[in-house]
XYZ file of C-alpha atoms in Angstrom:
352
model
C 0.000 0.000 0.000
C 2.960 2.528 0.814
C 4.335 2.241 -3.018
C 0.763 3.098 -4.253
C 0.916 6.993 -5.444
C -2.032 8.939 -3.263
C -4.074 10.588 -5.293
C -5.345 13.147 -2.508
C -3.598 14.322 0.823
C -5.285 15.988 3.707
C -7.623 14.874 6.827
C -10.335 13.322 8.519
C -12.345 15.461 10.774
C -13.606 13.272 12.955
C -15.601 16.116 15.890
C -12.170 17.566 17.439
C -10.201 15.044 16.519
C -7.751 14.993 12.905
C -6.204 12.005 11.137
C -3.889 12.885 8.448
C -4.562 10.896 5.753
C -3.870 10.252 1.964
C -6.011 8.505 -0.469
C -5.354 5.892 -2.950
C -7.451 4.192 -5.198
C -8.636 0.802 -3.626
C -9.566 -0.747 -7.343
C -7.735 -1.360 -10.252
C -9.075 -2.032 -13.936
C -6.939 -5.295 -15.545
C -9.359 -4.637 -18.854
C -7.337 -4.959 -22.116
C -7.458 -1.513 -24.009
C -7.309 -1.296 -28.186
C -5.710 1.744 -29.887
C -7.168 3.323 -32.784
C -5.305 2.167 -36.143
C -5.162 3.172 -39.927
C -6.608 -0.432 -40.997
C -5.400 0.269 -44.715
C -1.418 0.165 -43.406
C -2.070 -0.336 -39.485
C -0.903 3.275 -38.598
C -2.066 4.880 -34.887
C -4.269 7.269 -34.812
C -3.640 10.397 -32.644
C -5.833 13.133 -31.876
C -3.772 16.597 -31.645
C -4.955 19.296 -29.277
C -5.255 22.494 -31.636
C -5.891 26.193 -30.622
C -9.223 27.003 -32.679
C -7.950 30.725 -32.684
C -4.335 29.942 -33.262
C -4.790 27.041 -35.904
C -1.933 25.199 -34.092
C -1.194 22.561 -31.591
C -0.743 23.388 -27.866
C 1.185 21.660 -25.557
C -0.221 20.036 -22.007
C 1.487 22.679 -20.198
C -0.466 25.496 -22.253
C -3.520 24.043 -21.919
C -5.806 24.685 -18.551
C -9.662 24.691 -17.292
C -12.322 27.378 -18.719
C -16.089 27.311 -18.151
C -18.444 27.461 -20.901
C -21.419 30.496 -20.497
C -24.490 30.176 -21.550
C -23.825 33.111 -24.164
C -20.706 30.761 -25.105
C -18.121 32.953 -24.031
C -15.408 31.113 -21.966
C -14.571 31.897 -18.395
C -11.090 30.987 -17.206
C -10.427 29.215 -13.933
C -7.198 28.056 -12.687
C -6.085 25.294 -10.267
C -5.419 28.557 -7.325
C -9.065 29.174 -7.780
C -10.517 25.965 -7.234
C -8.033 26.057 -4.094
C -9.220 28.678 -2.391
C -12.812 27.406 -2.815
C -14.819 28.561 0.657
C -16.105 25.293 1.853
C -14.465 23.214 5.282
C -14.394 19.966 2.615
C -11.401 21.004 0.516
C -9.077 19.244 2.261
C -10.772 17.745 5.002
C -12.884 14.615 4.814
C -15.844 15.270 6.996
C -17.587 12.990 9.026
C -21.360 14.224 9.475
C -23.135 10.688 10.476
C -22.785 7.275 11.556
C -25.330 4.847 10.289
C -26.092 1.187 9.916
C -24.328 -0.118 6.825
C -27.614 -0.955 5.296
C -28.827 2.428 5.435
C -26.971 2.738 2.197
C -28.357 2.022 -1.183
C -25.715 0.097 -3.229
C -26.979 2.512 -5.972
C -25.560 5.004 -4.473
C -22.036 3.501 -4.465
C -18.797 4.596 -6.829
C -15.654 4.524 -6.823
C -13.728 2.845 -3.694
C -10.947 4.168 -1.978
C -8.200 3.359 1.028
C -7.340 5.846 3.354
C -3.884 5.569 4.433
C -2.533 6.903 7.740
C -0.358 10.102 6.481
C 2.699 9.802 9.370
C 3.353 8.463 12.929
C 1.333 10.922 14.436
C -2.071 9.803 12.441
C -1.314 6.369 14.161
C -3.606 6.582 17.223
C -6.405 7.993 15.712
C -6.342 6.489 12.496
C -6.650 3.139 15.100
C -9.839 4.742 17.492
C -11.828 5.656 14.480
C -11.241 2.086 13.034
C -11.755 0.271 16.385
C -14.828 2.882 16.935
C -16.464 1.752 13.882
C -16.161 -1.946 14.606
C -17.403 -1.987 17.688
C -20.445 0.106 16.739
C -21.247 -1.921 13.612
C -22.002 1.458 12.003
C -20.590 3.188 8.814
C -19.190 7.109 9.041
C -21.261 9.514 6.173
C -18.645 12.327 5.451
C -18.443 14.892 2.917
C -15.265 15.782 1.154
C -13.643 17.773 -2.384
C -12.540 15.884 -4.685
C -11.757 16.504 -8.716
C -13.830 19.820 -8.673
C -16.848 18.789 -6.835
C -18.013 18.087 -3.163
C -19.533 14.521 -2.906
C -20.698 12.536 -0.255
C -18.541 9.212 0.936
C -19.283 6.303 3.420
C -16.025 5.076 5.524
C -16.037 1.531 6.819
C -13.412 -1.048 8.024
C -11.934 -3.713 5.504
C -9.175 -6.119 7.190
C -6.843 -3.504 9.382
C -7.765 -0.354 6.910
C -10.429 2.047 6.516
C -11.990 2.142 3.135
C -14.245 5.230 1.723
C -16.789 4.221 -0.986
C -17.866 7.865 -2.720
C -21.394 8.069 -2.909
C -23.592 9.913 -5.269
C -26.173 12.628 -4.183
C -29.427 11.147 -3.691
C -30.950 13.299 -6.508
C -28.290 11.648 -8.554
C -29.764 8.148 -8.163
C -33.309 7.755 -10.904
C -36.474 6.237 -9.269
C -37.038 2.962 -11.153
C -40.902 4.230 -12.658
C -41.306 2.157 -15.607
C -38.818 -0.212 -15.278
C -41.456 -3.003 -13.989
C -43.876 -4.963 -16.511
C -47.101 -3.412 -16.220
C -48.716 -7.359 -16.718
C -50.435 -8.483 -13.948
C -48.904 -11.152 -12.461
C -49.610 -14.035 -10.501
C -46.674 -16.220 -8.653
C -47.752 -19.604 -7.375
C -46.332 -21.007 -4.475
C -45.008 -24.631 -5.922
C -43.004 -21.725 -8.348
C -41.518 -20.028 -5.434
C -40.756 -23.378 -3.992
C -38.930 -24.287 -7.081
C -37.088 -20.820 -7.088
C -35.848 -21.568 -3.579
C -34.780 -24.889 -4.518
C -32.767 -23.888 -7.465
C -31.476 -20.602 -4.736
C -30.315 -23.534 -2.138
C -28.933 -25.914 -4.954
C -26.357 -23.096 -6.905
C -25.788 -22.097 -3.052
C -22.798 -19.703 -2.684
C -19.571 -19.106 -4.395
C -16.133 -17.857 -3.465
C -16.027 -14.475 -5.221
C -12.046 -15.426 -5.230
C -12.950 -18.067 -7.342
C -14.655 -15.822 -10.404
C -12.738 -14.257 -12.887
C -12.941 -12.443 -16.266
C -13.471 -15.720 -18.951
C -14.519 -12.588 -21.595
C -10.596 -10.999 -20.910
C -8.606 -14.433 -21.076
C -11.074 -15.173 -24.066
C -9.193 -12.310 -25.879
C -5.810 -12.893 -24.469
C -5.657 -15.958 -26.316
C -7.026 -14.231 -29.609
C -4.229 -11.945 -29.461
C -1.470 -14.427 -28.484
C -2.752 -16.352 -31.621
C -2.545 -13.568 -33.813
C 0.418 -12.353 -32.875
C 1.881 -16.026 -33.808
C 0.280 -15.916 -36.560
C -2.026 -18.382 -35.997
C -6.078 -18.464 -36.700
C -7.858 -17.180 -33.872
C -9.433 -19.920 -31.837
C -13.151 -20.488 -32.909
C -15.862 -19.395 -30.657
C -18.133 -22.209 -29.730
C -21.749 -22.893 -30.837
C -24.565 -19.755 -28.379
C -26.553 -21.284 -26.617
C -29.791 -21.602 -28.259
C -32.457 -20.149 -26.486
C -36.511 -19.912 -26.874
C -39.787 -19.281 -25.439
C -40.460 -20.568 -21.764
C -43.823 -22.286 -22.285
C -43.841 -23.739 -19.055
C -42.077 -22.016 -15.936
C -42.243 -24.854 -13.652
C -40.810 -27.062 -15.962
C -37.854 -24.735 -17.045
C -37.266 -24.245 -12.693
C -37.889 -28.603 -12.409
C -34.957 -28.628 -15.180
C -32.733 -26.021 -13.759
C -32.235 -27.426 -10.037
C -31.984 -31.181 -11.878
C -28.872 -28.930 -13.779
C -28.056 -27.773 -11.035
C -27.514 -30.244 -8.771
C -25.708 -32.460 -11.376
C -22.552 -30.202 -11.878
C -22.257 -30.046 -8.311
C -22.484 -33.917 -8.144
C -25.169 -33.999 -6.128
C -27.896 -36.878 -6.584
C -30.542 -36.146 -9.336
C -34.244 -34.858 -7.952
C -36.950 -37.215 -6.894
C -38.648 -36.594 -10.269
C -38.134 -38.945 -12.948
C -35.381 -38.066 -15.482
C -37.280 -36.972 -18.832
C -36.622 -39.692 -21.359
C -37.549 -39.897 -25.037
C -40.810 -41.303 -25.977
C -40.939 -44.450 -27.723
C -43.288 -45.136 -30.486
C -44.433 -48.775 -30.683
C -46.796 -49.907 -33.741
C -50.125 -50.829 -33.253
C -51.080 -54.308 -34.884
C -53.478 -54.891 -37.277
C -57.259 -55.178 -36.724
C -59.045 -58.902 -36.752
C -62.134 -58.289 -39.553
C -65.004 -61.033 -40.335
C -63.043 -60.995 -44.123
C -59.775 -62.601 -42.347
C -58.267 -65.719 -44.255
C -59.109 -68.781 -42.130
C -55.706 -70.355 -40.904
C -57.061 -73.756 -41.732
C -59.622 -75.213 -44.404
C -62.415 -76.801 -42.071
C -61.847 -73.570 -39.609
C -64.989 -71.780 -41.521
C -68.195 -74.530 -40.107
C -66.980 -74.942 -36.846
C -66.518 -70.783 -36.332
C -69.948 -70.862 -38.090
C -71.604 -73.225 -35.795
C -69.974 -71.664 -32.551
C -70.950 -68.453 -33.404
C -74.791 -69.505 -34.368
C -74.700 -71.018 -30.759
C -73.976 -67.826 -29.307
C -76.019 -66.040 -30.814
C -78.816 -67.930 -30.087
C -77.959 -68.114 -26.677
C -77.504 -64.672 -26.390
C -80.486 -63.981 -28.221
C -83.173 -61.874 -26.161
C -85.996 -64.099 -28.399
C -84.530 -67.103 -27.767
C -84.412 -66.937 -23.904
C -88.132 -66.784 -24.075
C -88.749 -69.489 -26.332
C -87.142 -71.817 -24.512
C -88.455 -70.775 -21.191
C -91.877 -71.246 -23.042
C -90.776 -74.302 -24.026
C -90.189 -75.295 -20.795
C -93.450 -74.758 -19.567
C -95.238 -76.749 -21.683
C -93.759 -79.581 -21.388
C -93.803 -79.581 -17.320
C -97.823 -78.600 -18.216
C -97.845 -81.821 -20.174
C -95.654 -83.928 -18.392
C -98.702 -83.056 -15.162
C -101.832 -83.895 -17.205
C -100.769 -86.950 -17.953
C -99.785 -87.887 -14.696
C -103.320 -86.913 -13.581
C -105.181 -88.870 -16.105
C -103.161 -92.090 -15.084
C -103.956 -91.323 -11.322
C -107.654 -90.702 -12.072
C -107.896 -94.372 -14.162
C -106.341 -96.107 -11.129
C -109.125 -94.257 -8.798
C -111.828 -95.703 -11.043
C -110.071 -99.220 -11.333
C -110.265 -99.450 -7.463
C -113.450 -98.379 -7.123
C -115.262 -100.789 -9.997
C -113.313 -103.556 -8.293
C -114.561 -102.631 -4.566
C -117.922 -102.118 -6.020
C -117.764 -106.194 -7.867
C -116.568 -107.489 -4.222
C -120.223 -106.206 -2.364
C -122.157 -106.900 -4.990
């Protein structure tokens, strides 16, 4: 941190007490930058810096700061100005609040920033205002100069350090109006459960463990060309589409999910392909028999049937049956009535 080149020097004003300080950037950009080139014969291009009045190019140390008026006309202001500007914040960082850390809105948040104890004598306080903050579980609001303007900052503890996150004014910050759908809406609970589910599966990740794929994507393009070498290809986008269903698409996501952490597949069934089995072929009357003498016997078997399941012949044969038990009774009375007679002719003989 000491071979890191401050980038502001002055102090904390923290009630009574001061803190020399100096501020260095806490971030650093590791984007890869392109220059502009002639692409005919791969010349840079450079932009001069040209007096309009003049018609000629200016060096850096002729060139300084100059407000625009509203009737165009150009106001000069130098760097002794801007230091001599009447407010306590021009070299001071001012602590005004102490709030709970999530008093913030992360909207709010720019550029971070370490504050470095300036000297020996910045020591002890630099140390009270750190321990005072930890102990409170609170974040100092201050108000300090920097780059021409007055912002607002929030100082909190990171490790041993303190760190200053500039803010931006509230009015800075847009209300979200519009940004919404405007459909209405309606979120069923087995969805949320599914949402959770997929939440708890993906679970959380060691930030140290992310990096830029987009940068080292690039790296390698250039380390190819510059061998000269084809680039390497890109490989196939993912091809996207519609969600029909949303429970589905959350079902399939945790079953993703959980399998490239190694984790057992879900309780629902894997989805497997559909197979397609033929369906055979209808018996008709018109079928070829299988054997010669099939044709009377199917012929006779199915004139049984349907004669026995014949509504008609049920009651024809029930008919049937009643006359003959009628008959099969008259006769049986006629032969007991001629036996009756018999007996009495014979007892009648016997007297007489």
């Amino acid at each position: 941190m000491l071979h890191v080149r401050s980038i502001w020097n002055g102090a904390i004003s923290f009630g009574l007490v001061s803190i020399p300080i100096k501020l260095v950037n806490a971030t650093e950009s590791h984007s890869i930058s392109f220059r502009q080139i002639h692409t005919e014969d791969g010349g840079r291009i450079r932009y001069r810096k040209v007096c309009e009045l003049e018609d000629r190019e200016v060096t850096s140390a002729e060139i300084g700061k100059g407000y625009e008026d509203a009737d165009g006309s150009i106001i000069p202001i130098t760097d002794e100005d801007l230091s001599h500007l009447p407010i306590p914040t021009a070299r001071t960082i001012e602590i005004v609040a102490f709030v709970p850390a999530d008093r913030i809105d992360p909207l709010q948040m720019d550029a971070a920033y370490y504050l470095a104890a300036s000297g020996a004598p910045a020591a002890k306080p630099y140390t009270l205002l750190r321990e005072a903050l930890k102990r409170s579980h609170k974040v100092a609001i201050a108000k300090f100069a920097l780059r021409g303007r007055e912002r607002l900052g929030m100082l909190r503890v990171v490790g041993d350090a303190i760190a200053m996150h500039a803010l931006l004014w509230p009015d800075e910050v847009r209300a979200p109006e519009g940004v919404a759908p405007d459909a209405d809406v309606t979120v069923r609970d087995k969805e949320l459960d599914l949402a959770d589910a997929l939440m708890d599966t993906l679970g959380e990740v060691d930030l140290e463990d992310l990096h830029d794929e987009y940068r080292e994507a690039l790296e390698e393009v250039i380390a190819a060309k510059a061998a000269g070498e084809a680039p390497p290809e890109a490989p196939e986008p993912a091809r996207g589409g519609k969600v029909l269903d949303l429970m589905a698409a959350l079902e399939k996501s945790v079953r993703a999910a959980r399998e490239s952490r190694g984790e057992a597949p879900a309780e629902a069934p894997a989805e497997e392909p559909a197979e397609v089995k033929p369906l055979p072929p209808r018996e008709t009357a018109r079928a070829a028999p299988k054997q010669a003498g099939g044709k009377k016997s199917t012929a006779k078997k199915t004139a049984a049937k349907k004669t026995a399941a014949s509504p008609s012949a049920r009651k024809s044969t029930a008919k049937s049956g009643e006359g003959t038990k009628k008959t099969a009774s008259k006769s049986t009375a006629k032969t007991a009535a001629k036996k009756t007679t018999a007996k009495k002719t014979a007892s009648r003989k016997r007297s007489a």
